[in-house]
mmCIF file of C-alpha atoms in Angstrom:
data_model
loop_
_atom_site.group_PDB
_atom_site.id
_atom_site.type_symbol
_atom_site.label_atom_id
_atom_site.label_comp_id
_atom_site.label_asym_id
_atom_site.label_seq_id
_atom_site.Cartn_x
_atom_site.Cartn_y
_atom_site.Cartn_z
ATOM 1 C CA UNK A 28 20.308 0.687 4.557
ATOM 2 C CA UNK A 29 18.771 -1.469 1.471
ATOM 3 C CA UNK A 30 14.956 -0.916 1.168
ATOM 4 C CA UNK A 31 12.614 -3.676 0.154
ATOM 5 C CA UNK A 32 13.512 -5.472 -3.089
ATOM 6 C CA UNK A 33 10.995 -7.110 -5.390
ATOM 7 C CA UNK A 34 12.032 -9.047 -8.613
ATOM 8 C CA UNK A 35 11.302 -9.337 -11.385
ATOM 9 C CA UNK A 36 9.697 -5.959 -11.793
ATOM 10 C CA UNK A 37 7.527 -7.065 -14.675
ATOM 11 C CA UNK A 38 6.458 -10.535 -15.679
ATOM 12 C CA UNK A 39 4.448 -11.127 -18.768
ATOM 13 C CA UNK A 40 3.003 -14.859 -19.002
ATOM 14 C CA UNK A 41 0.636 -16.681 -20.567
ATOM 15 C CA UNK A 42 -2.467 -17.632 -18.578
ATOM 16 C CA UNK A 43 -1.907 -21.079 -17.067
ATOM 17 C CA UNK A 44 1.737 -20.981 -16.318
ATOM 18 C CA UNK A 45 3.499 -20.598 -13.162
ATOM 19 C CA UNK A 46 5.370 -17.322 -12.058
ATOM 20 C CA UNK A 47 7.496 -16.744 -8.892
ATOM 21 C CA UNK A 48 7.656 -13.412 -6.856
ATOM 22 C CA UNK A 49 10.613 -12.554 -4.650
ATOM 23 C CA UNK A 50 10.815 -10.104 -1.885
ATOM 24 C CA UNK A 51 13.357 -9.172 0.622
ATOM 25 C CA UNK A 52 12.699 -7.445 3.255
ATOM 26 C CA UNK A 53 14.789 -4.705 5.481
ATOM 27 C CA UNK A 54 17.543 -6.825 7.316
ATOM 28 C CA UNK A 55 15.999 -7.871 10.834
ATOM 29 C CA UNK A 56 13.088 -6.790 10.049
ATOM 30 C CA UNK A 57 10.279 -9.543 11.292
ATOM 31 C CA UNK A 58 7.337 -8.912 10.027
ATOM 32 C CA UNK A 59 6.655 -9.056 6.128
ATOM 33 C CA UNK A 60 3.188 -8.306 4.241
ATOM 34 C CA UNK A 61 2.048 -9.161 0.680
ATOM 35 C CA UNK A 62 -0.365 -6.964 -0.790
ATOM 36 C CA UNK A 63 -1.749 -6.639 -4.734
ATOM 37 C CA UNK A 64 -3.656 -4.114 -6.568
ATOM 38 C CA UNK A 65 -5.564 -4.722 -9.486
ATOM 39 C CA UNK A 66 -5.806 -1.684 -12.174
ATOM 40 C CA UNK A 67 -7.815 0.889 -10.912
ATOM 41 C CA UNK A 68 -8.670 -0.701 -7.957
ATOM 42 C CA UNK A 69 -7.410 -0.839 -4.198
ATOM 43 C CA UNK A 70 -4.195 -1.816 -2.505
ATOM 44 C CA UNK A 71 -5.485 -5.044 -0.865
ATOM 45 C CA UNK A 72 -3.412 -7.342 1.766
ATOM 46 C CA UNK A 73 -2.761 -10.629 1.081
ATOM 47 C CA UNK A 74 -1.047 -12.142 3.859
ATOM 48 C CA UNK A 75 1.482 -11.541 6.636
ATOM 49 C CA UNK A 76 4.428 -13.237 7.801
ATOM 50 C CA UNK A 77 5.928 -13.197 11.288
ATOM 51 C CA UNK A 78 9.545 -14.485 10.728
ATOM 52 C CA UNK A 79 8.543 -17.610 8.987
ATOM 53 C CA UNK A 80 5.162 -18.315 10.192
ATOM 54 C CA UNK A 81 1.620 -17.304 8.593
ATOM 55 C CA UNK A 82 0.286 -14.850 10.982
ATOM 56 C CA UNK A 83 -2.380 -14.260 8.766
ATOM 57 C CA UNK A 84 -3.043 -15.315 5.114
ATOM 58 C CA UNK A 85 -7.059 -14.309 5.186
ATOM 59 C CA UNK A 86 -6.160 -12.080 2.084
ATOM 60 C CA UNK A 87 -5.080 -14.841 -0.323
ATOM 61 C CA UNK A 88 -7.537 -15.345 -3.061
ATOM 62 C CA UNK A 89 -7.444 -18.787 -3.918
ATOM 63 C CA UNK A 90 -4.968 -22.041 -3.702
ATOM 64 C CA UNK A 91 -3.146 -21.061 -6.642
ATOM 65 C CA UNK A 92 -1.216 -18.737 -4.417
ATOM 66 C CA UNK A 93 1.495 -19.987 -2.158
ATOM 67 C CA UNK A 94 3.427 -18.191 -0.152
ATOM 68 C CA UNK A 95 6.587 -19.353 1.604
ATOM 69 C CA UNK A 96 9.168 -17.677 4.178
ATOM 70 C CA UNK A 97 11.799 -20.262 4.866
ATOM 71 C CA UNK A 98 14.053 -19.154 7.389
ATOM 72 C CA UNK A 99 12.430 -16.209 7.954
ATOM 73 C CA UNK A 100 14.374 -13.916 5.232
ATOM 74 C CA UNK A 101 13.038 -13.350 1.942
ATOM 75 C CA UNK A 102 9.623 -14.777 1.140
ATOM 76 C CA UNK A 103 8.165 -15.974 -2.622
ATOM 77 C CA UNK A 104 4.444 -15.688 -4.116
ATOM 78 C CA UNK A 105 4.177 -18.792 -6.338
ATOM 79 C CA UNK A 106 1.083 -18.019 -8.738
ATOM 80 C CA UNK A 107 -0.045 -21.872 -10.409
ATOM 81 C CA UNK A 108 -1.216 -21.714 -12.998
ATOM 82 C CA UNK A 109 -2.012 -18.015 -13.366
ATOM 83 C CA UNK A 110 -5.114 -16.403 -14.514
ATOM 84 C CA UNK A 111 -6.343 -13.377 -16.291
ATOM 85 C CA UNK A 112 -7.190 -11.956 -13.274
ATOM 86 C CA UNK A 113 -4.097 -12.157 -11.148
ATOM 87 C CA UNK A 114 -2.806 -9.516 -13.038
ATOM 88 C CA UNK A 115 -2.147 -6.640 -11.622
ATOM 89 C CA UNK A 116 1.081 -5.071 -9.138
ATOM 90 C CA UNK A 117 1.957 -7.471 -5.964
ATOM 91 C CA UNK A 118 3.741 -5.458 -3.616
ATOM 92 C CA UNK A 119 5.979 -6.313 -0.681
ATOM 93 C CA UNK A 120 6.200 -4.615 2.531
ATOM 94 C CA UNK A 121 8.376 -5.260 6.011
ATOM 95 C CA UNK A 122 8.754 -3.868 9.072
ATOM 96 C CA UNK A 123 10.177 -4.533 12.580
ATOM 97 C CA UNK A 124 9.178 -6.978 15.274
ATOM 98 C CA UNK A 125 6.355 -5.890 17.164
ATOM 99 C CA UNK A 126 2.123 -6.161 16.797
ATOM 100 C CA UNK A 127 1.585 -2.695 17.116
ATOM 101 C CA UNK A 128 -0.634 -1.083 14.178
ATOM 102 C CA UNK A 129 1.690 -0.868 11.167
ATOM 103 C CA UNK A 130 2.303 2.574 9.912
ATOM 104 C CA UNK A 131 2.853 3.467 13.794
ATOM 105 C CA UNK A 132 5.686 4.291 15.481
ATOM 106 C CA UNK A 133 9.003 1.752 14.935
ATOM 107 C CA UNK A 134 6.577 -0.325 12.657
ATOM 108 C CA UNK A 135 6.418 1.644 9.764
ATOM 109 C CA UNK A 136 6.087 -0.414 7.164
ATOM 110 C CA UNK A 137 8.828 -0.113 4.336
ATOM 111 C CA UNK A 138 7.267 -1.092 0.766
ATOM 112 C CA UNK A 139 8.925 -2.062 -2.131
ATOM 113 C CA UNK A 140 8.381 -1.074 -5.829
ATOM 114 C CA UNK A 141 6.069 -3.776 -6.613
ATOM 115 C CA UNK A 142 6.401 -6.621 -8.935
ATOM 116 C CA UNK A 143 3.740 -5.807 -12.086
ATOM 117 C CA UNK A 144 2.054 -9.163 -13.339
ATOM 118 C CA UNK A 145 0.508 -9.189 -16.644
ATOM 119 C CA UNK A 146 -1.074 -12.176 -17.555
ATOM 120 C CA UNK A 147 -2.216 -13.305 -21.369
ATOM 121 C CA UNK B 10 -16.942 -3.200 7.200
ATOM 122 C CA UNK B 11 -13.408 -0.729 6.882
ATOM 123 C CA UNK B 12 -12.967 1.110 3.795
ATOM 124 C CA UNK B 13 -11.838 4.376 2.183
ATOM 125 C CA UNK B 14 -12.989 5.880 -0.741
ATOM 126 C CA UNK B 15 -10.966 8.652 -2.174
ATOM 127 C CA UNK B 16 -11.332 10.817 -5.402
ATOM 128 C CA UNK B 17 -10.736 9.218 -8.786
ATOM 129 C CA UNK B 18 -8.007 10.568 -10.854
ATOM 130 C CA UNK B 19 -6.102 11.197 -13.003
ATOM 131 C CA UNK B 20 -5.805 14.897 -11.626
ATOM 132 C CA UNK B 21 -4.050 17.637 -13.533
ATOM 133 C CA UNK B 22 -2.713 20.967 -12.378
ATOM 134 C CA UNK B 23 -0.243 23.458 -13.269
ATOM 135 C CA UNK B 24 3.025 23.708 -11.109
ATOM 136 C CA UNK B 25 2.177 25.837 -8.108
ATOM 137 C CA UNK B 26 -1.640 25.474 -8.153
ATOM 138 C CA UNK B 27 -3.176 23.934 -4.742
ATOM 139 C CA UNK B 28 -4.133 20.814 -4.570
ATOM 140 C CA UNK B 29 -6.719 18.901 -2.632
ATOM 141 C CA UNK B 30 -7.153 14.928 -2.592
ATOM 142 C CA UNK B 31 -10.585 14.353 -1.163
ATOM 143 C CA UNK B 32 -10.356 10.924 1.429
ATOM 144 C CA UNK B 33 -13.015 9.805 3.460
ATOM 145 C CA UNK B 34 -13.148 6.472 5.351
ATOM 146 C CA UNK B 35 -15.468 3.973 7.271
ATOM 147 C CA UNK B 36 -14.703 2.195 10.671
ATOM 148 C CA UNK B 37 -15.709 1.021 13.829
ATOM 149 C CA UNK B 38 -14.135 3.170 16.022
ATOM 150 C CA UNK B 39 -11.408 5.182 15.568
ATOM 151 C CA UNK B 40 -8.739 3.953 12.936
ATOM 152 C CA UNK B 41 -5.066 5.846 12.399
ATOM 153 C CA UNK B 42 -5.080 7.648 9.038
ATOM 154 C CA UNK B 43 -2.110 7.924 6.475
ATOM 155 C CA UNK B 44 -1.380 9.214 3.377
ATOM 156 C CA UNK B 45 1.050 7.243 1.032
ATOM 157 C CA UNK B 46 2.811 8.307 -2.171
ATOM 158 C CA UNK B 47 4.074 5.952 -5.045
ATOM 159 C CA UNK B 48 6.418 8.427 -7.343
ATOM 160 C CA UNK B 49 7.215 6.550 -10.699
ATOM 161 C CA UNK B 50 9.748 3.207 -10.255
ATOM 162 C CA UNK B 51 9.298 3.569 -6.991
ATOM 163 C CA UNK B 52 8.087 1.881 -3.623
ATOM 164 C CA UNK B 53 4.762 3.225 -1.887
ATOM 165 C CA UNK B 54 6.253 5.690 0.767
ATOM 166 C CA UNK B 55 4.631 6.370 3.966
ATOM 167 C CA UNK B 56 3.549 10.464 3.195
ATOM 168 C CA UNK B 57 2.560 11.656 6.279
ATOM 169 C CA UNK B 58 0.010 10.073 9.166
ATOM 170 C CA UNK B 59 -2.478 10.964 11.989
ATOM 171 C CA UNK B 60 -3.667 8.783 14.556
ATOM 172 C CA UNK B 61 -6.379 10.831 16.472
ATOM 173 C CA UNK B 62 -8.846 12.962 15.796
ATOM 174 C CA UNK B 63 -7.947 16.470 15.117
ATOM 175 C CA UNK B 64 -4.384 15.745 14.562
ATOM 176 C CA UNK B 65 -2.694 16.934 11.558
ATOM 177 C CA UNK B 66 0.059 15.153 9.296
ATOM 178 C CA UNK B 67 2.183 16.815 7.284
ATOM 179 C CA UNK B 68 5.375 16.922 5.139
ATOM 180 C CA UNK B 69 6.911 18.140 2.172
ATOM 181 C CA UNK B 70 4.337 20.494 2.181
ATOM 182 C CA UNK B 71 1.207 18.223 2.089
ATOM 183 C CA UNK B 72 -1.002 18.344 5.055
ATOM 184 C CA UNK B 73 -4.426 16.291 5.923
ATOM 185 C CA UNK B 74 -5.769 16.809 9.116
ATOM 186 C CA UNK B 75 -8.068 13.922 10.794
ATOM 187 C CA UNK B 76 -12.014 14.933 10.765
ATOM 188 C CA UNK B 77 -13.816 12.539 13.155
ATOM 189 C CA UNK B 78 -16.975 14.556 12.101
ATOM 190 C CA UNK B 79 -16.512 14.338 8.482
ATOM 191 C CA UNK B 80 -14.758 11.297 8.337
ATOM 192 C CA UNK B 81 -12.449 12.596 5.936
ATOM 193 C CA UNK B 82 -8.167 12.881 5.917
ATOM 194 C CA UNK B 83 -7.846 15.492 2.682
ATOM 195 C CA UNK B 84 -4.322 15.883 1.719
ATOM 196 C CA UNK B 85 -3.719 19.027 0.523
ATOM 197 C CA UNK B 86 -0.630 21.500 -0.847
ATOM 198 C CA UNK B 87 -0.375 24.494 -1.277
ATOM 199 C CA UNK B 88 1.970 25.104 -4.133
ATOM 200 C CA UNK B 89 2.652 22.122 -5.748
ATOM 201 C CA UNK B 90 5.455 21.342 -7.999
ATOM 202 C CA UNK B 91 6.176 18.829 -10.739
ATOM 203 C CA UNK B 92 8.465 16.204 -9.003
ATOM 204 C CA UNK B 93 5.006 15.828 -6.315
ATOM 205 C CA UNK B 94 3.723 14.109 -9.958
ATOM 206 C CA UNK B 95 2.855 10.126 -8.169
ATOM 207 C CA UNK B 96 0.001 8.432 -7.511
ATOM 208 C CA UNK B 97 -1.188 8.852 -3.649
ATOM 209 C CA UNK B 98 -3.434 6.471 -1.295
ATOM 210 C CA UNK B 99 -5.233 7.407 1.206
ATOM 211 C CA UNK B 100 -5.296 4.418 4.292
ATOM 212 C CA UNK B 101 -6.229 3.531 7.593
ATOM 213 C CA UNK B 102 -5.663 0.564 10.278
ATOM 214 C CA UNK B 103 -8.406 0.096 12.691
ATOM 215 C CA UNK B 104 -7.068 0.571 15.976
ATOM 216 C CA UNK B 105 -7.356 -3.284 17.871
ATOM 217 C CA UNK B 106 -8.396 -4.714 14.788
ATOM 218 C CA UNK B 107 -6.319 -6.989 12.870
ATOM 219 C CA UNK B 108 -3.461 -5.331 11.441
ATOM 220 C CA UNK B 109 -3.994 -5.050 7.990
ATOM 221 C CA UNK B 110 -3.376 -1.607 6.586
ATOM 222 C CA UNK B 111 -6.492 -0.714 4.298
ATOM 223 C CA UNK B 112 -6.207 1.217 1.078
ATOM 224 C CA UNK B 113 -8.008 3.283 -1.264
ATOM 225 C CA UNK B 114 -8.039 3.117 -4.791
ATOM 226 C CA UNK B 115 -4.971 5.855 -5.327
ATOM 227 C CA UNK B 116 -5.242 9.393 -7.026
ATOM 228 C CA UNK B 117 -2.664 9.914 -9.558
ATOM 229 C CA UNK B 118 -1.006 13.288 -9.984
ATOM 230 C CA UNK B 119 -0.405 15.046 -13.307
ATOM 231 C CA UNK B 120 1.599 18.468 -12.593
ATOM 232 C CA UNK B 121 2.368 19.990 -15.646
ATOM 233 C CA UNK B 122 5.383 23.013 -15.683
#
């Protein structure tokens, strides 16, 4: 079974331009989570998808970030325009259908390698 | 509100020294507790969990056992090797709370041979 994918692995850009973030998830798996960490500091959530609805997107900083999950498959983070401080490693995480507490029983989540944004 | 702290790194040890990762959380009530490992070019794996008090997690040779009266989840090894060389967070979700997992800040693991 393929894992989570992220691409690009690395992006280098210049502060004020626009890069996109890919994920996808674990075939059938419903439920998808964005989450970044900033050097040194802690894994923090961004926002979760549900097929292709927001279930909860309390995490995202700001309006530069857009998230989208059309058709419920892979998702994108859309970062316009990009700041010094967005940098940092945006990972991607899915797991199957179900609200129980992720990391429990058949929702474990599955992460990917992360997608490391440096911006300049 | 929910957090864990857990001991800064970088730590280095010699191949079969033991190892101890110091976590301790906050929460209202009583959260589940996991350990997670990011090895290099790699995704964050799920290392091992607990979800009550007392229980204890374990594989590949880590363990962390759940201390309601400490607060803590220490992962520890006995013997470790260089290949367990990753960076590790500790994390918990609150238990009826919204579903977000919570992280710390991550350890990462020299072992030198």
């Amino acid at each position: 079974e393929a894992g989570v994918t992220q691409f690009p692995s690395h992006s280098v850009i210049e502060k004020g331009q626009t890069v996109t973030l890919r994920c996808d998830p674990i075939s059938g798996h419903d439920n998808l989570y964005w989450y970044r960490r900033v050097m040194g500091k802690e894994i923090k959530f961004l926002l979760h998808f549900v097929k292709e609805s927001k279930q909860d997107e309390s995490g995202m900083p700001n309006n530069r970030f857009l998230a989208e999950r059309t058709g419920g498959t892979y998702s994108t983070l859309k970062v316009q325009p990009a700041e010094l401080e967005d940098s940092g490693v945006y990972f991607c995480a899915s797991s199957q259908e179900g609200s129980v507490q992720p990391g429990v029983g058949a929702n474990v989540l599955t992460f990917g390698a992360g997608s490391r944004l440096t911006v300049l | 509100g929910n957090s864990v702290t857990q001991m800064e790194g970088p730590v280095t040890l010699s191949e079969e020294a033991f190892l101890t990762i110091n976590c301790t959380y906050t929460a209202t009530g009583y959260p589940s507790l996991f350990w997670y490992v990011q090895y290099p070019g790699e995704g964050l794996q799920l290392l091992l969990k607990a979800t009550k008090a007392d229980d204890k997690g374990s594989n590949k040779g880590f363990e962390a056992t759940y201390r309601k009266e400490t607060t803590s989840f220490h992962l520890e090894k006995g013997s470790v090797q260089v290949s367990d060389s990753a960076v590790y967070f500790c994390a918990q979700v609150a238990l009826n709370r919204d579903d977000k997992i919570i992280f710390g800040k991550g350890t990462r693991l020299h072992i030198l041979p």
